Short mmCIF file of C-alpha atoms and ligand atoms in Angstrom, two decimals:
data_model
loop_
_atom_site.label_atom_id
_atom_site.label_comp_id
_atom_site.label_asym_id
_atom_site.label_seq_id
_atom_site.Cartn_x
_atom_site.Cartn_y
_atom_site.Cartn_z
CA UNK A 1 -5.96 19.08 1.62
CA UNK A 2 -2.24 19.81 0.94
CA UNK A 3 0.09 16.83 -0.98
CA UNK A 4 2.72 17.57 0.84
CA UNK A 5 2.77 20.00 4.18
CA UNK A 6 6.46 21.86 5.42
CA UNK A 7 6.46 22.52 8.98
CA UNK A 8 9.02 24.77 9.51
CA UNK A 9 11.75 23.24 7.92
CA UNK A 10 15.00 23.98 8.09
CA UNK A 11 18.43 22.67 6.16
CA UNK A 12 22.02 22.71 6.53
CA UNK A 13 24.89 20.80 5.01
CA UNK A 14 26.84 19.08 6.80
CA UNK A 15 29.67 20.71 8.11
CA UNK A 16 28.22 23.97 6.84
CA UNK A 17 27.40 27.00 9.09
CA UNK A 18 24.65 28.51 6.23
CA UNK A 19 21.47 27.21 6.49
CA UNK A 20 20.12 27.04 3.20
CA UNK A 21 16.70 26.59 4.47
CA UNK A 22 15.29 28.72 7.27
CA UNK A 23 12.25 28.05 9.08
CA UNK A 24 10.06 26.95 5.44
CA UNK A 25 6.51 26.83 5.93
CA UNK A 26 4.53 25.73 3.22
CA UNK A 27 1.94 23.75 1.47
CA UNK A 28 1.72 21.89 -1.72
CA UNK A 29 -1.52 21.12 -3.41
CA UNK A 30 -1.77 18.66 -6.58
CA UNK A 31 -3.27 21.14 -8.11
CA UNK A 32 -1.69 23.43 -10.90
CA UNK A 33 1.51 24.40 -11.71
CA UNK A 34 3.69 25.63 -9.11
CA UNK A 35 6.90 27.03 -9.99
CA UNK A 36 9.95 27.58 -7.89
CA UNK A 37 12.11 30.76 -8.71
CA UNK A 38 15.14 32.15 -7.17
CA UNK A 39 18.99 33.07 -7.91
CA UNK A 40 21.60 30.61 -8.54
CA UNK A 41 22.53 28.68 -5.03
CA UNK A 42 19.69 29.69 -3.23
CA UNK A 43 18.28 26.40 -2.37
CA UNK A 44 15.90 25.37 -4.59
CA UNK A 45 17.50 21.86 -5.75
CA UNK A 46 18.14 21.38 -2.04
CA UNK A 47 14.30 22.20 -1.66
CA UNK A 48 13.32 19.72 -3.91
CA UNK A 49 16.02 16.96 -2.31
CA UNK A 50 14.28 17.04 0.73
CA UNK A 51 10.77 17.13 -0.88
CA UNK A 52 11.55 13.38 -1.96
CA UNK A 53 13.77 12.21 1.04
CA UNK A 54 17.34 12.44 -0.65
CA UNK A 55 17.69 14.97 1.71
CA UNK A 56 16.53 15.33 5.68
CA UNK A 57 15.43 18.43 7.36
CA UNK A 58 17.98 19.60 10.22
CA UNK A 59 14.53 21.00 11.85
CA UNK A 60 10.74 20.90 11.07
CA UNK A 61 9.19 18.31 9.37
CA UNK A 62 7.47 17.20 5.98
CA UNK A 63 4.35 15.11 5.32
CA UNK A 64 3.14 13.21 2.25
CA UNK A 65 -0.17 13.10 1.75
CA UNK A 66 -0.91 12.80 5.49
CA UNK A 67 2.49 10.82 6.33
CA UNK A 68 5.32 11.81 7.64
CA UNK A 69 7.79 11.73 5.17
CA UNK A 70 10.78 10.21 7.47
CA UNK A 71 8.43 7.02 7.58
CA UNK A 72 8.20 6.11 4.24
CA UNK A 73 10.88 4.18 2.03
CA UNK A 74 12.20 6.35 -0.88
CA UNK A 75 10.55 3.91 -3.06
CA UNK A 76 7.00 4.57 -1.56
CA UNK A 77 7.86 8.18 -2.20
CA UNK A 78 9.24 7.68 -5.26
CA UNK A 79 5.51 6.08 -6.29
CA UNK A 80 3.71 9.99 -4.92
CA UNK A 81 6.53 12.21 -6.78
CA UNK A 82 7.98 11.89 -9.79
CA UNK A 83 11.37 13.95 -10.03
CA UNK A 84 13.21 15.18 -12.93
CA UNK A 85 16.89 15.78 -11.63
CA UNK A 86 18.36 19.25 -12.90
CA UNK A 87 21.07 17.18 -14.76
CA UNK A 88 19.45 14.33 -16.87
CA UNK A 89 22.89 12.30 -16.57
CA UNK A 90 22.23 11.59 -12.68
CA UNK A 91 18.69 10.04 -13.61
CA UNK A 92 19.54 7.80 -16.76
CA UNK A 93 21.19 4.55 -16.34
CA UNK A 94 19.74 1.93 -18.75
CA UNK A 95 21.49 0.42 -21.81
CA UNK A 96 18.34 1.88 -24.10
CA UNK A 97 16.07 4.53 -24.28
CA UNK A 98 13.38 2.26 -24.56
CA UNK A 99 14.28 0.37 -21.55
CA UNK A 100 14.94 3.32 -19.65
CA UNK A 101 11.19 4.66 -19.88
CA UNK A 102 10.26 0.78 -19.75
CA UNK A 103 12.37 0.07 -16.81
CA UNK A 104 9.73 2.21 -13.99
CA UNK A 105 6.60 1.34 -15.97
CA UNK A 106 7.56 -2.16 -15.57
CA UNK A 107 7.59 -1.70 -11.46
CA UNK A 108 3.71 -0.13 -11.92
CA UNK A 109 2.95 -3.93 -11.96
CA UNK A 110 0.56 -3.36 -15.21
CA UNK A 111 0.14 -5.85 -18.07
CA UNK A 112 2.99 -5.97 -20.61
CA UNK A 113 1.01 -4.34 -23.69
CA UNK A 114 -0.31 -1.97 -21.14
CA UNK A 115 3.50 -1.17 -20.39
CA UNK A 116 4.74 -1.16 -24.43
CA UNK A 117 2.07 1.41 -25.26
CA UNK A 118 2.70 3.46 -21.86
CA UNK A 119 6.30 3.28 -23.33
CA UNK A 120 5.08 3.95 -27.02
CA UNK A 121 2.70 6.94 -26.27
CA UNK A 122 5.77 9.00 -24.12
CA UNK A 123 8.92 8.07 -26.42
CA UNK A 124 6.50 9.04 -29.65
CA UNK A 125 5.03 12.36 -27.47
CA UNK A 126 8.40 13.53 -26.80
CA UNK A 127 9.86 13.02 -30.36
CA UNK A 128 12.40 10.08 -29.41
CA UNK A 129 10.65 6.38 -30.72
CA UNK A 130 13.85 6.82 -33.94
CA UNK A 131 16.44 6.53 -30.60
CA UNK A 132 14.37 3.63 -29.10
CA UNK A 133 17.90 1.41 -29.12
CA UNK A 134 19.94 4.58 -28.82
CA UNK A 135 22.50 4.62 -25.51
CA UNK A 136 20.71 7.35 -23.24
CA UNK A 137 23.76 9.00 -22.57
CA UNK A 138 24.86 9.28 -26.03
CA UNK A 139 22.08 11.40 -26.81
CA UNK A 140 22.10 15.20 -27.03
CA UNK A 141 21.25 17.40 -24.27
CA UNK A 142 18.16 18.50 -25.20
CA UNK A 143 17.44 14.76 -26.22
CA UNK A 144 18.47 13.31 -22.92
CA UNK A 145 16.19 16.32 -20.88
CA UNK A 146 13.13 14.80 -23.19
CA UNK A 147 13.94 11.31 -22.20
CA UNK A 148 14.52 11.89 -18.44
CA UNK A 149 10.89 13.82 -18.59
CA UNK A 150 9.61 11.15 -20.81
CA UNK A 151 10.60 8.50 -18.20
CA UNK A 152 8.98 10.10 -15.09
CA UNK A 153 5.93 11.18 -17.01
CA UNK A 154 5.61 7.49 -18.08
CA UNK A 155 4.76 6.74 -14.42
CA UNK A 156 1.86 9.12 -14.18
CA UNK A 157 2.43 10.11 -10.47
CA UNK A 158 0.48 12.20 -8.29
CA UNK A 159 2.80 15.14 -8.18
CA UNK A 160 5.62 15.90 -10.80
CA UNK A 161 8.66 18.06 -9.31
CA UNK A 162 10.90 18.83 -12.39
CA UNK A 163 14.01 20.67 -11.74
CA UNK A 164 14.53 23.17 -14.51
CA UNK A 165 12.90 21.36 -16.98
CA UNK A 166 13.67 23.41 -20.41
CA UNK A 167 17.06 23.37 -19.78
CA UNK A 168 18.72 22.68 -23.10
CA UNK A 169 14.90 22.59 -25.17
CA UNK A 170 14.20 24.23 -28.26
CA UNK A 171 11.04 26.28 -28.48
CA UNK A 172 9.04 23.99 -30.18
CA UNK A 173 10.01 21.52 -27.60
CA UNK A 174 9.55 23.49 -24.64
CA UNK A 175 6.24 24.03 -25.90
CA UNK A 176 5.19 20.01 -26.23
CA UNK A 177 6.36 20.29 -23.13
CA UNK A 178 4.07 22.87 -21.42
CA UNK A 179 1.27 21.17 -23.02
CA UNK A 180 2.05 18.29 -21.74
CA UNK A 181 2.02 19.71 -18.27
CA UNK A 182 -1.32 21.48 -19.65
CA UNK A 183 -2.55 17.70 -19.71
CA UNK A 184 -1.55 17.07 -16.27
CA UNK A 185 -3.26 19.73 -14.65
CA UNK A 186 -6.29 19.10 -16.23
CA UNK A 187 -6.08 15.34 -15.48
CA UNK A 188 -5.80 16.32 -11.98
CA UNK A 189 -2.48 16.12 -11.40
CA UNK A 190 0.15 18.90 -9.59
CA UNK A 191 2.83 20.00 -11.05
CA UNK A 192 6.05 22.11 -9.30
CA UNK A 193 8.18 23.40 -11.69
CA UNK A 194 12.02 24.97 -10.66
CA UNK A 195 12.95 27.10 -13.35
CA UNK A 196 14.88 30.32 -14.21
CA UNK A 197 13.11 30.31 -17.78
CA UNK A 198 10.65 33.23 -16.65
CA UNK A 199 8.68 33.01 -20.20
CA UNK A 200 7.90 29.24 -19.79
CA UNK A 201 6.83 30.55 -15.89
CA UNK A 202 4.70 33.15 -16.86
CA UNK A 203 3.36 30.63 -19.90
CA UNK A 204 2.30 27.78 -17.71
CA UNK A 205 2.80 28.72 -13.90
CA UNK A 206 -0.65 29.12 -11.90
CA UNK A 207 1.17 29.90 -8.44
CA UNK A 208 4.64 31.74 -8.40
CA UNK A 209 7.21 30.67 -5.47
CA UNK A 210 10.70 33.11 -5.17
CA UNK A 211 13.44 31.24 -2.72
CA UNK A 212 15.50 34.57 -1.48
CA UNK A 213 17.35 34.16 1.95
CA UNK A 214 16.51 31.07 2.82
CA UNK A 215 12.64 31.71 2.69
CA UNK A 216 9.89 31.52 -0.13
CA UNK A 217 8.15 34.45 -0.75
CA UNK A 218 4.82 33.95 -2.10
CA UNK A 219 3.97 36.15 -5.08
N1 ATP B 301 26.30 18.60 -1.29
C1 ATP B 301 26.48 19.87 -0.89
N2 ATP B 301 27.31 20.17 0.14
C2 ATP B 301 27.49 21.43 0.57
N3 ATP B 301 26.86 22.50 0.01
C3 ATP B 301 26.02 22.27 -1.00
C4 ATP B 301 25.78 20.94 -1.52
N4 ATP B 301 24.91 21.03 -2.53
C5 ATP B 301 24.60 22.33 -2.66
N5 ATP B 301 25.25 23.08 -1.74
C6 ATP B 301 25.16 24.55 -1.56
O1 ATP B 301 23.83 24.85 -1.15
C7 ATP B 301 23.38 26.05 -1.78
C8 ATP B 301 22.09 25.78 -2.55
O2 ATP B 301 22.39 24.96 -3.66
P1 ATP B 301 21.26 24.46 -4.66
O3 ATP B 301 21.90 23.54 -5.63
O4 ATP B 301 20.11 23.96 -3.89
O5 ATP B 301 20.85 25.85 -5.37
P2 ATP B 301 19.91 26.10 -6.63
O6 ATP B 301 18.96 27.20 -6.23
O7 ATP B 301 19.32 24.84 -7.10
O8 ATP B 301 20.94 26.69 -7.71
P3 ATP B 301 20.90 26.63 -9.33
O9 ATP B 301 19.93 27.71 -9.78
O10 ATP B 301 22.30 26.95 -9.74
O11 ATP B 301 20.47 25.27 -9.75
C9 ATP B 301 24.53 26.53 -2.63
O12 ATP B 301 25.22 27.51 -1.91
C10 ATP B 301 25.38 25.30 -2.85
O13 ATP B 301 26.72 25.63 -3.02
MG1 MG B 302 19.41 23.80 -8.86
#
């Protein structure tokens, strides 16, 4: 069965005569790594908006896991997909890094030593335990990417929809990283994966999405 199902879907801003998003059918399994390709402004953070309710479809509709998405809170969809924003600075807010990975984990409603090693195993995994009491946003870009993954990965969701993930990563780093997602899949888990980094795609993708005109073509 598909995690999430698009019913021809269709997006406009408001105020805007360009639909972004024309008539998307699609589905999404938690299965693999899907990744999302296409030029700059051609929808695919828009995509991914309405894939966790930030954004609503003009037309069509969406379902989670059998539900229709417009019926669920953005924290029960929150719990289903775990999204890494494109810019790391929209997603971090805590005083710590520590308490910023902490902060979700806490919500999961598991013991506390459950939730320090949670914490522990990501912020050691992603190379940042010496920044524990660092300020998130004084960090360095490729720093504050790792914690933002870190953070969402904590949570262990169903589905993980990153948003140009290696943005800012070394090699070695985006590396950890695609093992990581390695992990995932095997675990079970689906992975979607916007990116323009075509050597991390053709690394770790297992199904290959291009958003041209307003449409995905499947290839
Ligand atoms: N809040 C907004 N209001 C109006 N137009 C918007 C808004 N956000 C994005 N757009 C427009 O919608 C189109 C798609 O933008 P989007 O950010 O989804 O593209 P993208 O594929 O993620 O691009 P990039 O590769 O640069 O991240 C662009 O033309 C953009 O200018
Ligand atoms: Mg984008």
């Amino acid at each position: 069965m598909a995690y999430i199902d698009i019913e021809n879907v269709s997006f406009c801003y408001p105020g805007q005569s360009r639909f972004v998003l024309r008539d998307i059918n699609l589905r999404i399994y938690k299965e693999g790594v899907t990744a999302v390709t296409g030029a700059n402004g051609s929808g695919k953070t828009t995509f991914s908006k309405l894939l966790i309710g930030l954004l609503k479809p003009v037309k069509g509709r969406i379902q989670l896991n059998g539900k229709l998405l417009s019926s669920l809170t953005l924290a029960q969809i929150g719990r289903q997909i775990g999204y890494v924003f494109q810019n790391p600075d929209k997603q971090l807010f805590c005083e710590t890094v520590e308490e910023e990975i902490a902060f979700g984990v806490r919500n999961l409603g598991l013991p506390p030593e459950r939730v320090t090693q949670k914490v522990r195993e990501v912020m050691d995994y992603f190379e940042l335990s010496r920044y524990a009491q660092a300020y998130p946003l004084s960090l360095s870009a490729g720093e504050k990417r790792r914690l933002a993954l870190a953070a969402v990965f904590a949570l262990e969701p169903g589905l993980l929809l990153l948003d140009e993930p290696t943005t800012g990563l070394d090699p070695y780093r985006k590396q950890l990283l695609g093992d990581y997602l390695d992990k995932l899949v095997a675990a079970n888990r689906g992975v979607v994966v916007i990116s323009h980094d075509q050597k991390f795609i053709d690394r770790y993708a297992t199904r290959l999405l291009r958003l041209e005109d307003g449409q995905f073509i499947e290839e």
